[in-house]
Amino acid sequence: MGAGRWLPAAVLLLAGCASLPKDVQRPVSAALDHPESTTLGQLIAHKRPDAVRQDRSGFALLASPNMAYAGRLALTEQAGKTLDIQYYAIHVDPTVRSLLRAVRAAARRGVRVRILLDDFNSVGRDAQVMRMAGVPGVQMRMFNPLPGSRGAGLWRTLGSLNDFQRIQHRMHNKLYVADNAWGIIGGRNLGDAYFGTAAGSNFIDMDVLAAGPVVRDISASFDRYWNSSLAYPVASLITPEELKRLRETASPRAATADGGGDDGAATRPAAEAPDLPPALDLAALPLTWAPAGLLVDSPLKLMPADDDTRVEGAVIEGLLSLLSRAQHDVVIVSPYFVPGPQMMALFADLKTRGVRVRVLTNSLASTDALLAQIGYARHREQLLRLGLELYETRARARARLRDTVLGSDSKGTHASLHAKLVIVDGRIISIGSMNLDLRSKLQNSEIALVIRSPALARQAGEQVQAVIDAAAWKVELTPDGALRWQAPPKARPIEVAHDPDTSLWLRFLAKLLAPLTPDEML
């Protein structure tokens, strides 16, 4: 999501003096050594065809909200030894509480659970997820925390502006791994809106379920972040009593949102529980076997080191290298699309070589990050002149989206794109946490799987095309250089001369903020 993108506008407002704890104890731990000995590991061996090499991994796209939830539930329920969970945001709402009940059950049966959460969003009601640290068998750490009260995010952020560079560095990685054997990577955080159960706006997203050797690389990346100096055990940041007081001062809804009892046990009435799918049947799930690699940034990405050097990012650079080798066709899905000079030069080269480039991103009406959309809009005309095909998601197309895999199962009335993937020449697909913007390149840490599989690339491409055909505006330039938005083929023909489905006030606000939002901070 776009949390944190407003920070540049607040820099001059306040500088605080809060500090983080010193001499924090961080016991080192690591992923399971022999995943092949677990039930999940043995399942991989059973599913692997005889003709498939041992260094190949199995994959299945989790495109629909139900599949995404069911996949995570399956890993949680079938984990025998370890469960590693790493996210940018975990929202304390009904869907997450249902999933966390399964996590607590796993801990009770002896599974070691490690939860690593970026600290930025852990305020107000969502701070209550930190109570999971008090569940026996669950360890929880917060990445790059902000000091100060968790009652409201604004004041905590303003109080840390004296350390502005550090608080801009967010852990955007998203992964869910069981027994170092099966794992999920993708664009989804944990929350109602990511699993199609929110009443208002829901996200169009995609994950990939992986099984086999590449999961060991995913687990190694988790260990690197977990054991980082930027990962703080919850107990070093807040006490159970402080969390309880915070819960009691919240609204009645927030007071019960974390699930009730002191150990995090759910007490929410069953009648209020969301209608969620059962766990995915991993034994029956078809897998596509293919070679794959992992791109992952350092947890210290672009943070000053002791010798004043900085660790550069790997994910966006890796993706740009992949794009540079395209021969025929590129499909980019990025909810926040703010190309910098390096990316624009790459697109110019692709045009020269006759490579078709299609981009699906958010519209001004569908985005949840206004400032990122402003950054994209300033490049829109140049991108079109470079020959890119631009498509923007319609915010008010839920009925049409329900007929697509990516938009099925959602119950809300508003759609916002959140999937992050790249398809090159119909044979290589990358899925992960990264947006193609300068924030992912310069500020956030990211993770992405790169899979060489024409079958998976074709499947994902068909699902993206279905969204374009049913629920995306095509942006075009008229001969005199004016922008026009064309309705999708399956909708009533409409041509719009301004950002569609938006009010005059929203368009005015976007123009007003444009000079205050440099690309480097978006």
Coordinates of C-alpha atoms in Angstrom, one line a residue, residues 70-424:
A70 CA -6.7 -21.0 1.4
G71 CA -3.0 -21.4 0.5
R72 CA -1.8 -19.6 3.6
L73 CA -4.2 -21.6 5.8
A74 CA -3.0 -24.8 4.3
L75 CA 0.7 -24.0 5.1
T76 CA -0.3 -23.0 8.6
E77 CA -2.4 -26.2 9.3
Q78 CA 0.1 -28.6 7.7
A79 CA 3.3 -27.1 9.1
G80 CA 5.1 -29.7 11.3
K81 CA 8.2 -27.9 12.5
T82 CA 8.4 -24.2 11.6
L83 CA 6.3 -21.3 10.3
D84 CA 8.0 -18.1 9.1
I85 CA 5.8 -15.0 8.4
Q86 CA 7.2 -11.8 7.0
Y87 CA 5.0 -8.8 6.0
Y88 CA 5.0 -5.1 5.5
A89 CA 1.5 -4.8 7.1
I90 CA -0.7 -7.1 9.1
H91 CA -4.1 -5.6 9.7
V92 CA -6.1 -6.7 12.8
D93 CA -9.4 -7.5 11.2
P94 CA -11.7 -10.6 10.9
T95 CA -9.8 -12.4 8.1
V96 CA -6.5 -12.0 9.8
R97 CA -7.9 -13.0 13.1
S98 CA -9.1 -16.2 11.5
L99 CA -5.7 -16.9 10.1
L100 CA -3.9 -16.1 13.3
R101 CA -6.2 -18.6 15.2
A102 CA -4.6 -21.2 12.9
V103 CA -1.1 -19.8 13.7
R104 CA -1.8 -20.1 17.4
A105 CA -3.0 -23.7 16.9
A106 CA 0.2 -24.5 15.1
A107 CA 2.3 -23.1 18.0
R108 CA 0.3 -25.2 20.4
R109 CA 1.2 -28.3 18.6
G110 CA 4.9 -27.5 18.8
V111 CA 5.6 -25.6 15.6
R112 CA 8.1 -22.8 16.0
V113 CA 6.5 -19.6 14.7
R114 CA 8.5 -16.5 13.8
I115 CA 6.7 -13.4 12.7
L116 CA 8.6 -10.4 11.3
L117 CA 6.6 -7.3 10.7
D118 CA 7.6 -3.9 9.4
D119 CA 6.9 -1.4 12.2
F120 CA 5.4 1.5 10.3
N121 CA 1.7 0.4 10.3
S122 CA 1.7 -1.1 13.8
V123 CA -0.4 1.7 15.5
G124 CA -3.9 2.0 16.9
R125 CA -6.0 -1.1 16.3
D126 CA -3.3 -2.8 14.2
A127 CA -0.8 -2.6 17.1
Q128 CA -2.7 -5.4 18.8
V129 CA -1.2 -7.9 16.4
M130 CA 2.0 -7.5 18.6
R131 CA 0.2 -9.5 21.3
M132 CA 1.1 -12.6 19.2
A133 CA 4.5 -12.2 20.8
G134 CA 2.9 -13.4 24.1
V135 CA 1.7 -16.6 22.6
P136 CA 3.8 -19.6 23.8
G137 CA 5.8 -20.9 20.8
V138 CA 5.5 -17.6 18.9
Q139 CA 8.5 -15.2 18.4
M140 CA 7.8 -11.8 17.0
R141 CA 10.1 -9.0 15.9
M142 CA 9.4 -5.5 14.4
F143 CA 11.6 -4.3 11.6
N144 CA 13.1 -0.8 11.7
P145 CA 10.7 0.5 14.5
L146 CA 9.8 4.1 15.2
P147 CA 9.9 5.1 18.8
G148 CA 7.0 6.7 20.6
S149 CA 3.4 6.1 21.3
R150 CA 1.5 3.7 19.1
G151 CA -1.8 5.4 19.7
A152 CA -1.6 7.3 16.4
G153 CA 0.8 6.9 13.5
L154 CA 1.1 10.6 12.6
W155 CA 2.5 11.8 15.9
R156 CA 4.9 8.8 16.1
T157 CA 6.2 9.6 12.6
L158 CA 6.5 13.3 13.3
G159 CA 8.5 12.5 16.4
S160 CA 11.0 10.6 14.4
L161 CA 11.7 13.1 11.6
N162 CA 15.1 13.9 13.0
D163 CA 15.9 10.4 11.7
F164 CA 14.1 10.9 8.4
Q165 CA 16.3 8.7 6.2
R166 CA 16.0 5.7 8.5
I167 CA 12.2 5.8 8.8
Q168 CA 11.9 6.0 5.1
H169 CA 13.5 2.6 4.8
R170 CA 10.6 0.1 5.0
M171 CA 10.6 -3.7 4.8
H172 CA 8.1 -4.3 2.0
N173 CA 8.9 -8.0 1.7
K174 CA 6.0 -10.4 1.9
L175 CA 6.4 -14.2 2.5
Y176 CA 4.8 -17.1 4.3
V177 CA 6.9 -20.3 4.7
A178 CA 6.1 -23.6 6.3
D179 CA 8.9 -26.1 7.2
N180 CA 11.3 -24.5 4.8
A181 CA 9.5 -26.6 2.2
W182 CA 6.6 -24.7 0.9
G183 CA 6.2 -20.9 0.7
I184 CA 4.1 -18.0 -0.7
I185 CA 5.5 -14.8 -2.2
G186 CA 3.5 -12.0 -3.8
G187 CA 1.9 -8.6 -3.4
R188 CA -0.5 -9.3 -0.7
N189 CA -0.2 -8.0 2.9
L190 CA -2.5 -9.7 5.5
G191 CA -5.9 -8.0 5.8
D192 CA -9.6 -8.1 4.7
A193 CA -8.9 -6.0 1.6
Y194 CA -6.3 -8.5 0.3
F195 CA -8.6 -11.5 0.7
G196 CA -11.7 -10.0 -0.8
T197 CA -13.7 -9.7 2.4
A198 CA -13.7 -5.9 2.9
A199 CA -17.0 -4.2 2.6
G200 CA -15.6 -1.2 0.6
S201 CA -12.4 -1.4 -1.4
N202 CA -10.6 -4.6 -2.2
F203 CA -7.3 -5.2 -3.9
I204 CA -6.6 -7.0 -7.2
D205 CA -3.5 -9.1 -6.3
M206 CA -1.5 -12.1 -7.1
D207 CA 0.8 -14.5 -5.2
V208 CA 2.7 -17.6 -6.2
L209 CA 3.0 -20.8 -4.1
A210 CA 6.4 -22.4 -4.3
A211 CA 7.6 -25.9 -3.2
G212 CA 11.0 -27.3 -3.3
P213 CA 14.6 -26.0 -3.5
V214 CA 13.8 -22.3 -4.1
V215 CA 12.0 -22.2 -0.8
R216 CA 15.3 -22.7 0.9
D217 CA 16.5 -19.4 -0.7
I218 CA 13.3 -17.7 0.5
S219 CA 13.9 -19.0 4.1
A220 CA 17.5 -17.8 3.9
S221 CA 16.3 -14.3 3.1
F222 CA 13.9 -14.5 6.1
D223 CA 16.8 -15.5 8.4
R224 CA 18.9 -12.6 7.1
Y225 CA 16.1 -10.1 8.0
W226 CA 15.2 -11.8 11.3
N227 CA 18.8 -11.7 12.6
S228 CA 19.3 -8.2 11.3
S229 CA 20.2 -5.3 13.7
L230 CA 17.0 -3.6 12.4
A231 CA 14.8 -6.4 13.8
Y232 CA 13.6 -5.7 17.4
P233 CA 11.8 -8.2 19.6
V234 CA 8.4 -7.0 20.5
A235 CA 9.3 -7.2 24.2
S236 CA 12.0 -4.6 23.7
L237 CA 9.5 -2.1 22.3
I238 CA 6.3 -2.4 24.3
T239 CA 5.0 -4.3 27.3
P240 CA 1.8 -6.4 27.4
E241 CA 0.4 -3.9 29.9
E242 CA 1.0 -1.0 27.4
L243 CA -0.8 -3.0 24.7
K244 CA -3.7 -3.7 27.0
R245 CA -4.0 0.0 27.9
L246 CA -3.8 0.9 24.2
R247 CA -6.6 -1.6 23.5
E248 CA -8.8 -0.2 26.3
T249 CA -8.5 3.4 25.0
A250 CA -9.5 2.4 21.5
S251 CA -13.0 2.2 20.1
P252 CA -15.2 -0.8 21.0
R253 CA -14.5 -2.3 17.6
A254 CA -10.8 -2.0 18.1
A255 CA -10.9 -3.3 21.6
T256 CA -12.0 -6.7 20.4
A257 CA -10.4 -6.6 17.0
D258 CA -7.3 -8.5 18.1
G259 CA -9.3 -11.5 19.2
G260 CA -9.9 -10.9 22.9
G261 CA -8.0 -12.9 25.6
D262 CA -4.6 -12.1 27.0
D263 CA -3.1 -14.9 25.0
G264 CA -4.6 -13.7 21.8
A265 CA -7.3 -16.4 21.7
A266 CA -10.3 -15.3 19.6
T267 CA -13.5 -14.4 21.3
R268 CA -15.3 -12.7 18.4
P269 CA -18.8 -14.1 17.9
A270 CA -19.0 -16.7 15.2
A271 CA -21.8 -14.9 13.5
E272 CA -19.5 -12.0 12.7
A273 CA -16.8 -14.1 11.2
P274 CA -16.1 -13.7 7.5
D275 CA -17.1 -16.4 5.0
L276 CA -13.7 -17.8 4.3
P277 CA -12.6 -20.9 2.3
P278 CA -11.2 -24.0 3.7
A279 CA -7.5 -24.8 3.5
L280 CA -6.1 -25.6 0.0
D281 CA -5.6 -29.3 -0.7
L282 CA -1.9 -29.3 -1.3
A283 CA -1.8 -33.0 -2.2
A284 CA -4.3 -32.4 -5.1
L285 CA -3.0 -29.1 -6.2
P286 CA -1.3 -29.2 -9.7
L287 CA 2.2 -27.8 -9.7
T288 CA 4.2 -26.4 -12.6
W289 CA 7.8 -27.5 -12.3
A290 CA 10.4 -25.0 -13.5
P291 CA 13.8 -23.5 -12.7
A292 CA 13.6 -20.3 -10.6
G293 CA 15.7 -17.8 -8.8
L294 CA 15.2 -15.3 -6.0
L295 CA 15.8 -11.6 -6.0
V296 CA 16.0 -10.1 -2.6
D297 CA 17.3 -6.8 -1.2
S298 CA 19.6 -6.6 1.8
P299 CA 17.8 -5.6 5.0
L300 CA 20.3 -2.7 5.2
K301 CA 19.5 -1.5 1.7
L302 CA 20.8 2.0 1.2
M303 CA 21.3 2.4 5.0
P304 CA 24.7 4.0 5.9
A305 CA 27.2 1.4 7.0
D306 CA 30.0 1.8 9.5
D307 CA 32.4 2.8 6.7
D308 CA 29.8 5.2 5.2
T309 CA 29.2 2.9 2.3
R310 CA 25.7 1.8 1.4
V311 CA 24.2 -1.5 0.4
E312 CA 22.6 -1.2 -3.0
G313 CA 19.2 -2.8 -3.9
A314 CA 19.1 -6.0 -5.9
V315 CA 15.4 -6.6 -6.8
I316 CA 14.7 -3.6 -9.1
E317 CA 18.1 -3.8 -10.7
G318 CA 17.5 -7.5 -11.4
L319 CA 14.2 -6.8 -12.9
L320 CA 15.5 -4.1 -15.1
S321 CA 18.3 -6.4 -16.3
L322 CA 15.6 -9.0 -17.1
L323 CA 13.6 -6.4 -19.0
S324 CA 16.6 -5.3 -21.0
R325 CA 16.9 -8.8 -22.4
A326 CA 13.4 -8.9 -23.8
Q327 CA 13.1 -9.8 -27.4
H328 CA 9.4 -9.5 -28.3
D329 CA 7.0 -8.7 -25.5
V330 CA 6.9 -7.3 -22.0
V331 CA 3.9 -7.1 -19.6
I332 CA 4.2 -5.0 -16.5
V333 CA 1.7 -5.0 -13.7
S334 CA 2.5 -2.4 -11.0
P335 CA 0.0 -0.5 -8.9
Y336 CA 2.5 2.3 -8.3
F337 CA 4.4 3.0 -11.6
V338 CA 6.9 5.8 -11.3
P339 CA 9.7 5.2 -13.8
G340 CA 13.0 7.0 -13.1
P341 CA 15.6 8.0 -15.7
Q342 CA 17.1 4.5 -15.9
M343 CA 13.7 2.9 -16.5
M344 CA 12.8 5.5 -19.1
A345 CA 16.1 4.9 -21.0
L346 CA 15.3 1.2 -20.9
F347 CA 11.8 1.7 -22.4
A348 CA 13.4 3.9 -25.1
D349 CA 15.8 1.0 -26.0
L350 CA 13.0 -1.5 -26.1
K351 CA 11.0 0.7 -28.5
T352 CA 14.1 1.0 -30.7
R353 CA 14.3 -2.8 -30.8
G354 CA 10.6 -3.2 -31.6
V355 CA 9.6 -4.8 -28.2
R356 CA 6.0 -4.4 -27.3
V357 CA 5.5 -3.1 -23.8
R358 CA 2.1 -3.2 -22.0
V359 CA 1.6 -1.7 -18.5
L360 CA -1.4 -2.2 -16.2
T361 CA -1.4 0.2 -13.3
N362 CA -4.0 2.1 -11.2
S363 CA -6.1 5.0 -12.3
L364 CA -6.5 8.1 -10.3
A365 CA -9.9 6.8 -9.2
S366 CA -8.6 3.3 -8.2
T367 CA -5.3 4.1 -6.5
D368 CA -4.8 4.0 -2.7
A369 CA -1.7 6.1 -3.0
L370 CA -2.4 9.6 -4.5
L371 CA 1.1 10.8 -4.4
A372 CA 2.4 7.7 -6.4
Q373 CA -0.3 8.3 -8.9
I374 CA 0.8 11.9 -9.3
G375 CA 4.4 10.7 -10.0
Y376 CA 3.1 8.3 -12.7
A377 CA 0.9 11.0 -14.3
R378 CA 3.8 13.3 -14.9
H379 CA 5.4 10.6 -17.1
R380 CA 2.3 9.4 -18.8
E381 CA 2.6 11.4 -22.0
Q382 CA 6.3 10.6 -22.5
L383 CA 5.6 6.9 -21.9
L384 CA 2.9 6.9 -24.6
R385 CA 5.3 8.7 -27.0
L386 CA 7.8 5.9 -26.4
G387 CA 5.2 3.4 -27.6
L388 CA 4.1 1.8 -24.3
E389 CA 0.5 0.7 -24.1
L390 CA -0.9 2.0 -20.8
Y391 CA -4.0 0.6 -19.1
E392 CA -5.5 1.9 -15.9
T393 CA -7.7 -0.1 -13.6
R394 CA -11.4 1.0 -13.3
A395 CA -12.4 1.6 -9.7
R396 CA -16.1 0.9 -10.4
A397 CA -16.0 -2.3 -12.2
R398 CA -16.5 -4.9 -9.5
A399 CA -19.2 -6.8 -11.4
R400 CA -17.0 -7.2 -14.5
L401 CA -13.9 -8.1 -12.3
R402 CA -15.8 -10.9 -10.6
D403 CA -15.8 -12.7 -14.0
T404 CA -11.9 -12.7 -13.9
V405 CA -9.7 -14.9 -11.8
L406 CA -7.9 -11.9 -10.2
G407 CA -11.1 -10.2 -9.3
S408 CA -13.3 -13.2 -8.3
D409 CA -14.5 -13.8 -4.8
S410 CA -14.3 -10.2 -3.8
K411 CA -17.3 -8.7 -1.9
G412 CA -16.5 -5.0 -2.0
T413 CA -17.7 -2.2 -4.3
H414 CA -14.4 -0.7 -5.2
A415 CA -11.3 -2.2 -6.9
S416 CA -7.7 -1.1 -6.5
L417 CA -4.8 -2.8 -8.3
H418 CA -2.1 -4.2 -5.9
A419 CA -0.5 -7.1 -7.9
K420 CA 3.2 -6.8 -8.9
L421 CA 4.5 -8.9 -11.7
V422 CA 6.5 -8.8 -14.9
I423 CA 6.2 -11.2 -17.8
V424 CA 9.0 -11.3 -20.5

